[in-house]
JSON list of C-alpha atoms in Angstrom, two decimals:
[
{"chain": "A", "resi": 27, "resn": "MET", "atom": "CA", "xyz": [-66.85, 16.50, 35.63]},
{"chain": "A", "resi": 28, "resn": "ARG", "atom": "CA", "xyz": [-66.62, 15.69, 31.92]},
{"chain": "A", "resi": 29, "resn": "ILE", "atom": "CA", "xyz": [-64.03, 13.07, 31.03]},
{"chain": "A", "resi": 30, "resn": "HIS", "atom": "CA", "xyz": [-61.82, 13.93, 28.05]},
{"chain": "A", "resi": 31, "resn": "PRO", "atom": "CA", "xyz": [-63.02, 11.90, 25.00]},
{"chain": "A", "resi": 32, "resn": "ALA", "atom": "CA", "xyz": [-59.49, 10.59, 24.42]},
{"chain": "A", "resi": 33, "resn": "LEU", "atom": "CA", "xyz": [-59.57, 9.00, 27.87]},
{"chain": "A", "resi": 34, "resn": "ARG", "atom": "CA", "xyz": [-62.71, 7.07, 26.97]},
{"chain": "A", "resi": 35, "resn": "LEU", "atom": "CA", "xyz": [-61.04, 5.84, 23.77]},
{"chain": "A", "resi": 36, "resn": "LEU", "atom": "CA", "xyz": [-58.00, 4.77, 25.76]},
{"chain": "A", "resi": 37, "resn": "ALA", "atom": "CA", "xyz": [-60.09, 2.75, 28.19]},
{"chain": "A", "resi": 38, "resn": "LEU", "atom": "CA", "xyz": [-61.88, 1.03, 25.34]},
{"chain": "A", "resi": 39, "resn": "SER", "atom": "CA", "xyz": [-58.73, 0.26, 23.32]},
{"chain": "A", "resi": 40, "resn": "ILE", "atom": "CA", "xyz": [-56.87, -1.18, 26.28]},
{"chain": "A", "resi": 41, "resn": "ALA", "atom": "CA", "xyz": [-59.82, -3.24, 27.45]},
{"chain": "A", "resi": 42, "resn": "LEU", "atom": "CA", "xyz": [-60.29, -4.72, 23.98]},
{"chain": "A", "resi": 43, "resn": "ALA", "atom": "CA", "xyz": [-56.60, -5.50, 23.60]},
{"chain": "A", "resi": 44, "resn": "VAL", "atom": "CA", "xyz": [-56.18, -7.33, 26.89]},
{"chain": "A", "resi": 45, "resn": "SER", "atom": "CA", "xyz": [-59.49, -9.18, 26.90]},
{"chain": "A", "resi": 46, "resn": "ALA", "atom": "CA", "xyz": [-59.88, -10.17, 23.24]},
{"chain": "A", "resi": 47, "resn": "PRO", "atom": "CA", "xyz": [-61.09, -13.78, 22.87]},
{"chain": "A", "resi": 48, "resn": "ALA", "atom": "CA", "xyz": [-58.68, -16.40, 21.65]},
{"chain": "A", "resi": 49, "resn": "GLY", "atom": "CA", "xyz": [-59.76, -16.38, 18.02]},
{"chain": "A", "resi": 50, "resn": "THR", "atom": "CA", "xyz": [-56.78, -15.13, 16.08]},
{"chain": "A", "resi": 51, "resn": "ALA", "atom": "CA", "xyz": [-53.13, -14.45, 16.80]},
{"chain": "A", "resi": 52, "resn": "HIS", "atom": "CA", "xyz": [-53.70, -10.81, 15.87]},
{"chain": "A", "resi": 53, "resn": "ALA", "atom": "CA", "xyz": [-56.53, -10.38, 18.39]},
{"chain": "A", "resi": 54, "resn": "GLN", "atom": "CA", "xyz": [-54.82, -12.24, 21.19]},
{"chain": "A", "resi": 55, "resn": "GLY", "atom": "CA", "xyz": [-51.32, -10.93, 20.56]},
{"chain": "A", "resi": 56, "resn": "ILE", "atom": "CA", "xyz": [-48.02, -12.51, 21.49]},
{"chain": "A", "resi": 57, "resn": "VAL", "atom": "CA", "xyz": [-47.24, -13.16, 25.15]},
{"chain": "A", "resi": 58, "resn": "VAL", "atom": "CA", "xyz": [-44.02, -11.33, 26.02]},
{"chain": "A", "resi": 59, "resn": "ASP", "atom": "CA", "xyz": [-44.06, -12.25, 29.71]},
{"chain": "A", "resi": 60, "resn": "GLU", "atom": "CA", "xyz": [-46.60, -13.64, 32.12]},
{"chain": "A", "resi": 61, "resn": "GLY", "atom": "CA", "xyz": [-46.31, -14.69, 35.72]},
{"chain": "A", "resi": 62, "resn": "SER", "atom": "CA", "xyz": [-46.66, -13.87, 39.41]},
{"chain": "A", "resi": 63, "resn": "PHE", "atom": "CA", "xyz": [-44.86, -12.30, 42.37]},
{"chain": "A", "resi": 64, "resn": "ARG", "atom": "CA", "xyz": [-45.01, -12.72, 46.13]},
{"chain": "A", "resi": 65, "resn": "ILE", "atom": "CA", "xyz": [-45.04, -9.33, 47.89]},
{"chain": "A", "resi": 66, "resn": "SER", "atom": "CA", "xyz": [-43.53, -8.57, 51.30]},
{"chain": "A", "resi": 67, "resn": "LEU", "atom": "CA", "xyz": [-43.45, -5.38, 53.36]},
{"chain": "A", "resi": 68, "resn": "ALA", "atom": "CA", "xyz": [-40.99, -5.00, 56.23]},
{"chain": "A", "resi": 69, "resn": "GLY", "atom": "CA", "xyz": [-40.20, -8.71, 56.02]},
{"chain": "A", "resi": 70, "resn": "ARG", "atom": "CA", "xyz": [-43.84, -9.82, 56.26]},
{"chain": "A", "resi": 71, "resn": "GLU", "atom": "CA", "xyz": [-45.66, -11.43, 53.34]},
{"chain": "A", "resi": 72, "resn": "VAL", "atom": "CA", "xyz": [-48.67, -9.26, 52.53]},
{"chain": "A", "resi": 73, "resn": "GLY", "atom": "CA", "xyz": [-49.89, -10.12, 49.05]},
{"chain": "A", "resi": 74, "resn": "THR", "atom": "CA", "xyz": [-49.45, -11.30, 45.49]},
{"chain": "A", "resi": 75, "resn": "GLU", "atom": "CA", "xyz": [-49.23, -9.94, 41.97]},
{"chain": "A", "resi": 76, "resn": "SER", "atom": "CA", "xyz": [-50.24, -11.71, 38.76]},
{"chain": "A", "resi": 77, "resn": "PHE", "atom": "CA", "xyz": [-49.63, -10.11, 35.37]},
{"chain": "A", "resi": 78, "resn": "SER", "atom": "CA", "xyz": [-49.44, -10.51, 31.62]},
{"chain": "A", "resi": 79, "resn": "ILE", "atom": "CA", "xyz": [-47.52, -8.49, 29.01]},
{"chain": "A", "resi": 80, "resn": "ARG", "atom": "CA", "xyz": [-48.55, -8.94, 25.37]},
{"chain": "A", "resi": 81, "resn": "ARG", "atom": "CA", "xyz": [-47.61, -7.43, 22.04]},
{"chain": "A", "resi": 82, "resn": "ALA", "atom": "CA", "xyz": [-50.43, -6.93, 19.55]},
{"chain": "A", "resi": 83, "resn": "GLY", "atom": "CA", "xyz": [-51.22, -4.96, 16.42]},
{"chain": "A", "resi": 84, "resn": "ILE", "atom": "CA", "xyz": [-49.51, -4.30, 13.10]},
{"chain": "A", "resi": 85, "resn": "GLY", "atom": "CA", "xyz": [-47.72, -1.20, 11.82]},
{"chain": "A", "resi": 86, "resn": "ARG", "atom": "CA", "xyz": [-48.90, 1.97, 13.52]},
{"chain": "A", "resi": 87, "resn": "ASP", "atom": "CA", "xyz": [-51.18, -0.12, 15.77]},
{"chain": "A", "resi": 88, "resn": "ASP", "atom": "CA", "xyz": [-48.27, -2.18, 17.11]},
{"chain": "A", "resi": 89, "resn": "ALA", "atom": "CA", "xyz": [-48.31, -1.89, 20.91]},
{"chain": "A", "resi": 90, "resn": "LEU", "atom": "CA", "xyz": [-47.38, -3.56, 24.17]},
{"chain": "A", "resi": 91, "resn": "PHE", "atom": "CA", "xyz": [-50.21, -4.17, 26.64]},
{"chain": "A", "resi": 92, "resn": "ALA", "atom": "CA", "xyz": [-49.49, -4.94, 30.30]},
{"chain": "A", "resi": 93, "resn": "ASN", "atom": "CA", "xyz": [-52.24, -5.80, 32.75]},
{"chain": "A", "resi": 94, "resn": "GLY", "atom": "CA", "xyz": [-52.28, -7.34, 36.19]},
{"chain": "A", "resi": 95, "resn": "THR", "atom": "CA", "xyz": [-53.96, -7.80, 39.55]},
{"chain": "A", "resi": 96, "resn": "ILE", "atom": "CA", "xyz": [-52.19, -6.94, 42.80]},
{"chain": "A", "resi": 97, "resn": "GLU", "atom": "CA", "xyz": [-53.77, -7.92, 46.12]},
{"chain": "A", "resi": 98, "resn": "ILE", "atom": "CA", "xyz": [-52.20, -6.48, 49.27]},
{"chain": "A", "resi": 99, "resn": "GLY", "atom": "CA", "xyz": [-53.16, -6.32, 52.93]},
{"chain": "A", "resi": 100, "resn": "SER", "atom": "CA", "xyz": [-55.38, -8.10, 55.42]},
{"chain": "A", "resi": 101, "resn": "SER", "atom": "CA", "xyz": [-59.15, -8.51, 55.32]},
{"chain": "A", "resi": 102, "resn": "VAL", "atom": "CA", "xyz": [-59.42, -5.23, 57.25]},
{"chain": "A", "resi": 103, "resn": "ASP", "atom": "CA", "xyz": [-57.30, -2.99, 55.00]},
{"chain": "A", "resi": 104, "resn": "ARG", "atom": "CA", "xyz": [-57.19, -5.03, 51.79]},
{"chain": "A", "resi": 105, "resn": "GLU", "atom": "CA", "xyz": [-56.38, -3.29, 48.54]},
{"chain": "A", "resi": 106, "resn": "GLU", "atom": "CA", "xyz": [-56.81, -4.67, 45.01]},
{"chain": "A", "resi": 107, "resn": "ILE", "atom": "CA", "xyz": [-54.96, -2.85, 42.23]},
{"chain": "A", "resi": 108, "resn": "ASP", "atom": "CA", "xyz": [-55.82, -3.52, 38.56]},
{"chain": "A", "resi": 109, "resn": "PRO", "atom": "CA", "xyz": [-53.42, -1.65, 36.21]},
{"chain": "A", "resi": 110, "resn": "LEU", "atom": "CA", "xyz": [-53.68, -1.60, 32.39]},
{"chain": "A", "resi": 111, "resn": "LEU", "atom": "CA", "xyz": [-50.82, -0.10, 30.42]},
{"chain": "A", "resi": 112, "resn": "ARG", "atom": "CA", "xyz": [-50.43, 0.54, 26.71]},
{"chain": "A", "resi": 113, "resn": "ALA", "atom": "CA", "xyz": [-46.83, 1.22, 25.60]},
{"chain": "A", "resi": 114, "resn": "THR", "atom": "CA", "xyz": [-44.97, 1.79, 22.36]},
{"chain": "A", "resi": 115, "resn": "PRO", "atom": "CA", "xyz": [-42.59, -1.04, 21.39]},
{"chain": "A", "resi": 116, "resn": "PRO", "atom": "CA", "xyz": [-39.83, -1.89, 21.63]},
{"chain": "A", "resi": 117, "resn": "ASP", "atom": "CA", "xyz": [-38.81, 0.42, 24.49]},
{"chain": "A", "resi": 118, "resn": "GLY", "atom": "CA", "xyz": [-42.14, 0.79, 26.30]},
{"chain": "A", "resi": 119, "resn": "VAL", "atom": "CA", "xyz": [-42.76, 4.54, 26.16]},
{"chain": "A", "resi": 120, "resn": "VAL", "atom": "CA", "xyz": [-46.17, 5.23, 27.69]},
{"chain": "A", "resi": 121, "resn": "ALA", "atom": "CA", "xyz": [-49.03, 5.57, 25.19]},
{"chain": "A", "resi": 122, "resn": "GLY", "atom": "CA", "xyz": [-51.85, 5.29, 27.74]},
{"chain": "A", "resi": 123, "resn": "TYR", "atom": "CA", "xyz": [-52.67, 3.93, 31.15]},
{"chain": "A", "resi": 124, "resn": "GLN", "atom": "CA", "xyz": [-55.51, 3.24, 33.53]},
{"chain": "A", "resi": 125, "resn": "VAL", "atom": "CA", "xyz": [-55.72, 1.77, 37.02]},
{"chain": "A", "resi": 126, "resn": "ARG", "atom": "CA", "xyz": [-58.56, 0.84, 39.35]},
{"chain": "A", "resi": 127, "resn": "VAL", "atom": "CA", "xyz": [-58.02, 0.44, 43.08]},
{"chain": "A", "resi": 128, "resn": "ARG", "atom": "CA", "xyz": [-60.64, -1.32, 45.20]},
{"chain": "A", "resi": 129, "resn": "GLY", "atom": "CA", "xyz": [-60.78, -1.33, 48.99]},
{"chain": "A", "resi": 130, "resn": "ARG", "atom": "CA", "xyz": [-58.46, 0.97, 50.87]},
{"chain": "A", "resi": 131, "resn": "ASN", "atom": "CA", "xyz": [-57.51, 4.11, 48.92]},
{"chain": "A", "resi": 132, "resn": "ALA", "atom": "CA", "xyz": [-60.15, 3.42, 46.24]},
{"chain": "A", "resi": 133, "resn": "LEU", "atom": "CA", "xyz": [-59.36, 5.15, 42.96]},
{"chain": "A", "resi": 134, "resn": "GLU", "atom": "CA", "xyz": [-60.09, 5.17, 39.24]},
{"chain": "A", "resi": 135, "resn": "PHE", "atom": "CA", "xyz": [-57.39, 6.78, 37.11]},
{"chain": "A", "resi": 136, "resn": "GLN", "atom": "CA", "xyz": [-56.92, 7.21, 33.36]},
{"chain": "A", "resi": 137, "resn": "LEU", "atom": "CA", "xyz": [-54.09, 8.80, 31.41]},
{"chain": "A", "resi": 138, "resn": "THR", "atom": "CA", "xyz": [-53.67, 9.24, 27.66]},
{"chain": "A", "resi": 139, "resn": "LEU", "atom": "CA", "xyz": [-51.29, 10.89, 25.24]},
{"chain": "A", "resi": 140, "resn": "VAL", "atom": "CA", "xyz": [-52.63, 14.06, 23.61]},
{"chain": "A", "resi": 141, "resn": "GLY", "atom": "CA", "xyz": [-50.05, 15.73, 21.39]},
{"chain": "A", "resi": 142, "resn": "ASN", "atom": "CA", "xyz": [-46.96, 16.49, 23.46]},
{"chain": "A", "resi": 143, "resn": "ARG", "atom": "CA", "xyz": [-48.62, 15.98, 26.84]},
{"chain": "A", "resi": 144, "resn": "TYR", "atom": "CA", "xyz": [-50.42, 13.37, 28.90]},
{"chain": "A", "resi": 145, "resn": "VAL", "atom": "CA", "xyz": [-53.91, 14.19, 30.16]},
{"chain": "A", "resi": 146, "resn": "SER", "atom": "CA", "xyz": [-55.14, 12.38, 33.26]},
{"chain": "A", "resi": 147, "resn": "PHE", "atom": "CA", "xyz": [-58.43, 12.03, 35.08]},
{"chain": "A", "resi": 148, "resn": "ALA", "atom": "CA", "xyz": [-58.71, 10.62, 38.60]},
{"chain": "A", "resi": 149, "resn": "ARG", "atom": "CA", "xyz": [-61.84, 9.80, 40.59]},
{"chain": "A", "resi": 150, "resn": "SER", "atom": "CA", "xyz": [-61.73, 8.93, 44.30]},
{"chain": "A", "resi": 151, "resn": "PRO", "atom": "CA", "xyz": [-63.88, 9.42, 47.41]},
{"chain": "A", "resi": 152, "resn": "LEU", "atom": "CA", "xyz": [-62.20, 12.83, 47.71]},
{"chain": "A", "resi": 153, "resn": "GLY", "atom": "CA", "xyz": [-63.59, 13.94, 44.34]},
{"chain": "A", "resi": 154, "resn": "ASP", "atom": "CA", "xyz": [-62.52, 14.26, 40.71]},
{"chain": "A", "resi": 155, "resn": "GLU", "atom": "CA", "xyz": [-59.21, 15.62, 39.48]},
{"chain": "A", "resi": 156, "resn": "GLU", "atom": "CA", "xyz": [-57.65, 16.40, 36.10]},
{"chain": "A", "resi": 157, "resn": "ARG", "atom": "CA", "xyz": [-53.95, 16.95, 35.49]},
{"chain": "A", "resi": 158, "resn": "GLU", "atom": "CA", "xyz": [-51.44, 17.23, 32.68]},
{"chain": "A", "resi": 159, "resn": "TYR", "atom": "CA", "xyz": [-47.88, 15.91, 32.43]},
{"chain": "A", "resi": 160, "resn": "PRO", "atom": "CA", "xyz": [-45.23, 16.53, 29.76]},
{"chain": "A", "resi": 161, "resn": "ALA", "atom": "CA", "xyz": [-44.76, 13.68, 27.29]},
{"chain": "A", "resi": 162, "resn": "ARG", "atom": "CA", "xyz": [-41.14, 12.69, 26.75]},
{"chain": "A", "resi": 163, "resn": "THR", "atom": "CA", "xyz": [-39.41, 9.93, 24.81]},
{"chain": "A", "resi": 164, "resn": "THR", "atom": "CA", "xyz": [-38.27, 8.43, 28.13]},
{"chain": "A", "resi": 165, "resn": "THR", "atom": "CA", "xyz": [-41.62, 8.52, 29.97]},
{"chain": "A", "resi": 166, "resn": "ARG", "atom": "CA", "xyz": [-42.48, 5.36, 31.88]},
{"chain": "A", "resi": 167, "resn": "ILE", "atom": "CA", "xyz": [-45.19, 4.39, 34.36]},
{"chain": "A", "resi": 168, "resn": "LEU", "atom": "CA", "xyz": [-43.93, 3.05, 37.70]},
{"chain": "A", "resi": 169, "resn": "GLU", "atom": "CA", "xyz": [-46.93, 2.36, 39.86]},
{"chain": "A", "resi": 170, "resn": "ARG", "atom": "CA", "xyz": [-46.24, 1.81, 43.53]},
{"chain": "A", "resi": 171, "resn": "ASP", "atom": "CA", "xyz": [-46.60, -1.89, 44.51]},
{"chain": "A", "resi": 172, "resn": "VAL", "atom": "CA", "xyz": [-46.55, -3.01, 40.84]},
{"chain": "A", "resi": 173, "resn": "ALA", "atom": "CA", "xyz": [-43.43, -5.04, 40.06]},
{"chain": "A", "resi": 174, "resn": "HIS", "atom": "CA", "xyz": [-44.06, -5.90, 36.41]},
{"chain": "A", "resi": 175, "resn": "HIS", "atom": "CA", "xyz": [-43.84, -2.24, 35.35]},
{"chain": "A", "resi": 176, "resn": "TYR", "atom": "CA", "xyz": [-40.06, -2.53, 35.76]},
{"chain": "A", "resi": 177, "resn": "TYR", "atom": "CA", "xyz": [-40.06, -4.74, 32.65]},
{"chain": "A", "resi": 178, "resn": "PHE", "atom": "CA", "xyz": [-40.14, -1.51, 30.65]},
{"chain": "A", "resi": 179, "resn": "LEU", "atom": "CA", "xyz": [-36.80, -0.44, 32.17]},
{"chain": "A", "resi": 180, "resn": "ARG", "atom": "CA", "xyz": [-35.00, -3.67, 31.26]},
{"chain": "A", "resi": 181, "resn": "ASP", "atom": "CA", "xyz": [-32.81, -2.02, 28.58]},
{"chain": "A", "resi": 182, "resn": "ALA", "atom": "CA", "xyz": [-31.92, 1.12, 30.54]},
{"chain": "A", "resi": 183, "resn": "ARG", "atom": "CA", "xyz": [-28.18, 1.86, 30.66]},
{"chain": "A", "resi": 184, "resn": "ASP", "atom": "CA", "xyz": [-25.88, 3.28, 33.31]},
{"chain": "A", "resi": 185, "resn": "GLY", "atom": "CA", "xyz": [-26.48, 7.00, 33.68]},
{"chain": "A", "resi": 186, "resn": "ASP", "atom": "CA", "xyz": [-29.84, 7.03, 31.89]},
{"chain": "A", "resi": 187, "resn": "GLN", "atom": "CA", "xyz": [-32.35, 9.49, 33.29]},
{"chain": "A", "resi": 188, "resn": "ILE", "atom": "CA", "xyz": [-35.95, 8.46, 32.82]},
{"chain": "A", "resi": 189, "resn": "HIS", "atom": "CA", "xyz": [-39.11, 10.51, 33.25]},
{"chain": "A", "resi": 190, "resn": "VAL", "atom": "CA", "xyz": [-41.41, 8.58, 35.59]},
{"chain": "A", "resi": 191, "resn": "ILE", "atom": "CA", "xyz": [-45.10, 9.12, 36.33]},
{"chain": "A", "resi": 192, "resn": "GLU", "atom": "CA", "xyz": [-46.57, 7.49, 39.44]},
{"chain": "A", "resi": 193, "resn": "PRO", "atom": "CA", "xyz": [-50.34, 7.65, 38.78]},
{"chain": "A", "resi": 194, "resn": "ARG", "atom": "CA", "xyz": [-51.82, 6.79, 42.17]},
{"chain": "A", "resi": 195, "resn": "SER", "atom": "CA", "xyz": [-49.92, 9.60, 43.88]},
{"chain": "A", "resi": 196, "resn": "ARG", "atom": "CA", "xyz": [-50.31, 11.84, 40.80]},
{"chain": "A", "resi": 197, "resn": "THR", "atom": "CA", "xyz": [-46.60, 12.67, 40.89]},
{"chain": "A", "resi": 198, "resn": "GLN", "atom": "CA", "xyz": [-43.77, 12.72, 38.36]},
{"chain": "A", "resi": 199, "resn": "THR", "atom": "CA", "xyz": [-40.06, 12.47, 38.95]},
{"chain": "A", "resi": 200, "resn": "THR", "atom": "CA", "xyz": [-36.75, 11.44, 37.38]},
{"chain": "A", "resi": 201, "resn": "LEU", "atom": "CA", "xyz": [-35.29, 7.97, 37.79]},
{"chain": "A", "resi": 202, "resn": "THR", "atom": "CA", "xyz": [-31.52, 7.59, 37.35]},
{"chain": "A", "resi": 203, "resn": "VAL", "atom": "CA", "xyz": [-29.91, 4.26, 36.47]},
{"chain": "A", "resi": 204, "resn": "GLU", "atom": "CA", "xyz": [-26.88, 4.02, 38.73]},
{"chain": "A", "resi": 205, "resn": "ARG", "atom": "CA", "xyz": [-25.30, 0.67, 37.94]},
{"chain": "A", "resi": 206, "resn": "ARG", "atom": "CA", "xyz": [-25.86, -2.62, 36.08]},
{"chain": "A", "resi": 207, "resn": "THR", "atom": "CA", "xyz": [-23.94, -5.72, 37.18]},
{"chain": "A", "resi": 208, "resn": "ASP", "atom": "CA", "xyz": [-24.07, -9.48, 36.74]},
{"chain": "A", "resi": 209, "resn": "ASP", "atom": "CA", "xyz": [-25.39, -11.24, 39.83]},
{"chain": "A", "resi": 210, "resn": "GLN", "atom": "CA", "xyz": [-26.94, -14.44, 41.10]},
{"chain": "A", "resi": 211, "resn": "ILE", "atom": "CA", "xyz": [-30.07, -14.67, 43.23]},
{"chain": "A", "resi": 212, "resn": "LEU", "atom": "CA", "xyz": [-32.06, -17.47, 44.82]},
{"chain": "A", "resi": 213, "resn": "LEU", "atom": "CA", "xyz": [-35.54, -18.23, 43.53]},
{"chain": "A", "resi": 214, "resn": "ASP", "atom": "CA", "xyz": [-37.18, -20.72, 45.87]},
{"chain": "A", "resi": 215, "resn": "GLY", "atom": "CA", "xyz": [-33.69, -21.80, 46.95]},
{"chain": "A", "resi": 216, "resn": "ARG", "atom": "CA", "xyz": [-32.43, -22.30, 43.40]},
{"chain": "A", "resi": 217, "resn": "PRO", "atom": "CA", "xyz": [-29.44, -20.20, 42.23]},
{"chain": "A", "resi": 218, "resn": "THR", "atom": "CA", "xyz": [-30.44, -18.12, 39.21]},
{"chain": "A", "resi": 219, "resn": "GLU", "atom": "CA", "xyz": [-28.20, -15.95, 37.02]},
{"chain": "A", "resi": 220, "resn": "ALA", "atom": "CA", "xyz": [-29.46, -12.39, 36.85]},
{"chain": "A", "resi": 221, "resn": "ARG", "atom": "CA", "xyz": [-28.63, -8.83, 35.85]},
{"chain": "A", "resi": 222, "resn": "ARG", "atom": "CA", "xyz": [-28.82, -6.49, 38.82]},
{"chain": "A", "resi": 223, "resn": "VAL", "atom": "CA", "xyz": [-29.86, -2.90, 38.06]},
{"chain": "A", "resi": 224, "resn": "GLU", "atom": "CA", "xyz": [-29.60, -0.23, 40.75]},
{"chain": "A", "resi": 225, "resn": "MET", "atom": "CA", "xyz": [-31.74, 2.88, 40.32]},
{"chain": "A", "resi": 226, "resn": "SER", "atom": "CA", "xyz": [-32.41, 6.00, 42.33]},
{"chain": "A", "resi": 227, "resn": "VAL", "atom": "CA", "xyz": [-35.58, 8.09, 42.59]},
{"chain": "A", "resi": 228, "resn": "ASP", "atom": "CA", "xyz": [-35.62, 11.17, 44.84]},
{"chain": "A", "resi": 229, "resn": "ASP", "atom": "CA", "xyz": [-32.62, 9.80, 46.81]},
{"chain": "A", "resi": 230, "resn": "GLN", "atom": "CA", "xyz": [-34.47, 6.50, 47.20]},
{"chain": "A", "resi": 231, "resn": "THR", "atom": "CA", "xyz": [-32.67, 3.38, 46.00]},
{"chain": "A", "resi": 232, "resn": "ARG", "atom": "CA", "xyz": [-34.51, 0.72, 43.99]},
{"chain": "A", "resi": 233, "resn": "THR", "atom": "CA", "xyz": [-32.91, -2.53, 42.86]},
{"chain": "A", "resi": 234, "resn": "VAL", "atom": "CA", "xyz": [-34.32, -4.81, 40.17]},
{"chain": "A", "resi": 235, "resn": "TRP", "atom": "CA", "xyz": [-33.04, -8.20, 39.04]},
{"chain": "A", "resi": 236, "resn": "TYR", "atom": "CA", "xyz": [-33.73, -9.41, 35.47]},
{"chain": "A", "resi": 237, "resn": "ASP", "atom": "CA", "xyz": [-33.06, -12.72, 33.76]},
{"chain": "A", "resi": 238, "resn": "ARG", "atom": "CA", "xyz": [-31.39, -12.99, 30.33]},
{"chain": "A", "resi": 239, "resn": "LEU", "atom": "CA", "xyz": [-34.79, -12.55, 28.63]},
{"chain": "A", "resi": 240, "resn": "GLY", "atom": "CA", "xyz": [-35.43, -9.27, 30.44]},
{"chain": "A", "resi": 241, "resn": "ARG", "atom": "CA", "xyz": [-38.05, -10.75, 32.75]},
{"chain": "A", "resi": 242, "resn": "VAL", "atom": "CA", "xyz": [-38.31, -9.17, 36.20]},
{"chain": "A", "resi": 243, "resn": "LEU", "atom": "CA", "xyz": [-37.21, -11.62, 38.92]},
{"chain": "A", "resi": 244, "resn": "ARG", "atom": "CA", "xyz": [-37.09, -9.44, 42.02]},
{"chain": "A", "resi": 245, "resn": "VAL", "atom": "CA", "xyz": [-37.73, -5.83, 43.05]},
{"chain": "A", "resi": 246, "resn": "GLU", "atom": "CA", "xyz": [-36.50, -4.22, 46.26]},
{"chain": "A", "resi": 247, "resn": "ILE", "atom": "CA", "xyz": [-37.30, -0.73, 47.60]},
{"chain": "A", "resi": 248, "resn": "PRO", "atom": "CA", "xyz": [-35.59, -0.59, 51.01]},
{"chain": "A", "resi": 249, "resn": "ALA", "atom": "CA", "xyz": [-37.09, 2.77, 52.03]},
{"chain": "A", "resi": 250, "resn": "LEU", "atom": "CA", "xyz": [-40.56, 1.24, 51.77]},
{"chain": "A", "resi": 251, "resn": "GLY", "atom": "CA", "xyz": [-39.59, -2.22, 53.03]},
{"chain": "A", "resi": 252, "resn": "TYR", "atom": "CA", "xyz": [-41.02, -3.50, 49.72]},
{"chain": "A", "resi": 253, "resn": "VAL", "atom": "CA", "xyz": [-39.85, -6.76, 48.14]},
{"chain": "A", "resi": 254, "resn": "ALA", "atom": "CA", "xyz": [-41.49, -8.57, 45.21]},
{"chain": "A", "resi": 255, "resn": "VAL", "atom": "CA", "xyz": [-40.14, -12.02, 44.28]},
{"chain": "A", "resi": 256, "resn": "ARG", "atom": "CA", "xyz": [-41.05, -13.94, 41.14]},
{"chain": "A", "resi": 257, "resn": "THR", "atom": "CA", "xyz": [-42.81, -17.21, 41.95]},
{"chain": "A", "resi": 258, "resn": "ASP", "atom": "CA", "xyz": [-43.73, -18.77, 38.61]},
{"chain": "A", "resi": 259, "resn": "LEU", "atom": "CA", "xyz": [-40.18, -19.38, 37.34]},
{"chain": "A", "resi": 260, "resn": "VAL", "atom": "CA", "xyz": [-39.27, -21.92, 40.01]},
{"chain": "A", "resi": 261, "resn": "GLY", "atom": "CA", "xyz": [-39.65, -25.65, 40.35]}
]
């Protein structure tokens, strides 16, 4: 199946932005956040996530680029997820996205903005698939098992309703911000001040803790038994 030309351009632009050699500040961009998480499912540690979020470009080319590597599972059912996201600053509205999954549930997925819609192409052992999604000013990517994507919800307010696309399941839904409160959590046994944000998606509660800089510290999805805890901000 022919891949939409815009999807090829997206893949190239994202790859160049996140892998540019350290020659100039413009090429490399400014690091907005960078770090790692420890991932647990049903109380059992199952993997890790490392990520980087950068801001690069000038004027109309100004963009946020988020990339990472998530490794989950045992040697038998291991899964490696490599997401690359391009978003419009400062809020993080989706401009383009791609993800590659190796191992269990292998997948290659690309999504790009074309006018007032997103066009996606997915390739898996089950075959190829193209879809379209409406483009809205609130659209965000929330990939399952990817904690750093919640960075782009850091400024959401109580009652906000946000259009969410989950690429690997090829679904879209509405996330509602239920409540934001001041809280304190433990990172490696150390008390840390945080902002707790409770969200709901399809009657499923998600809770995210942020520090004063908007960095994601912890993500919990009780229905999935999923917990991601920041590990690089301790010690």
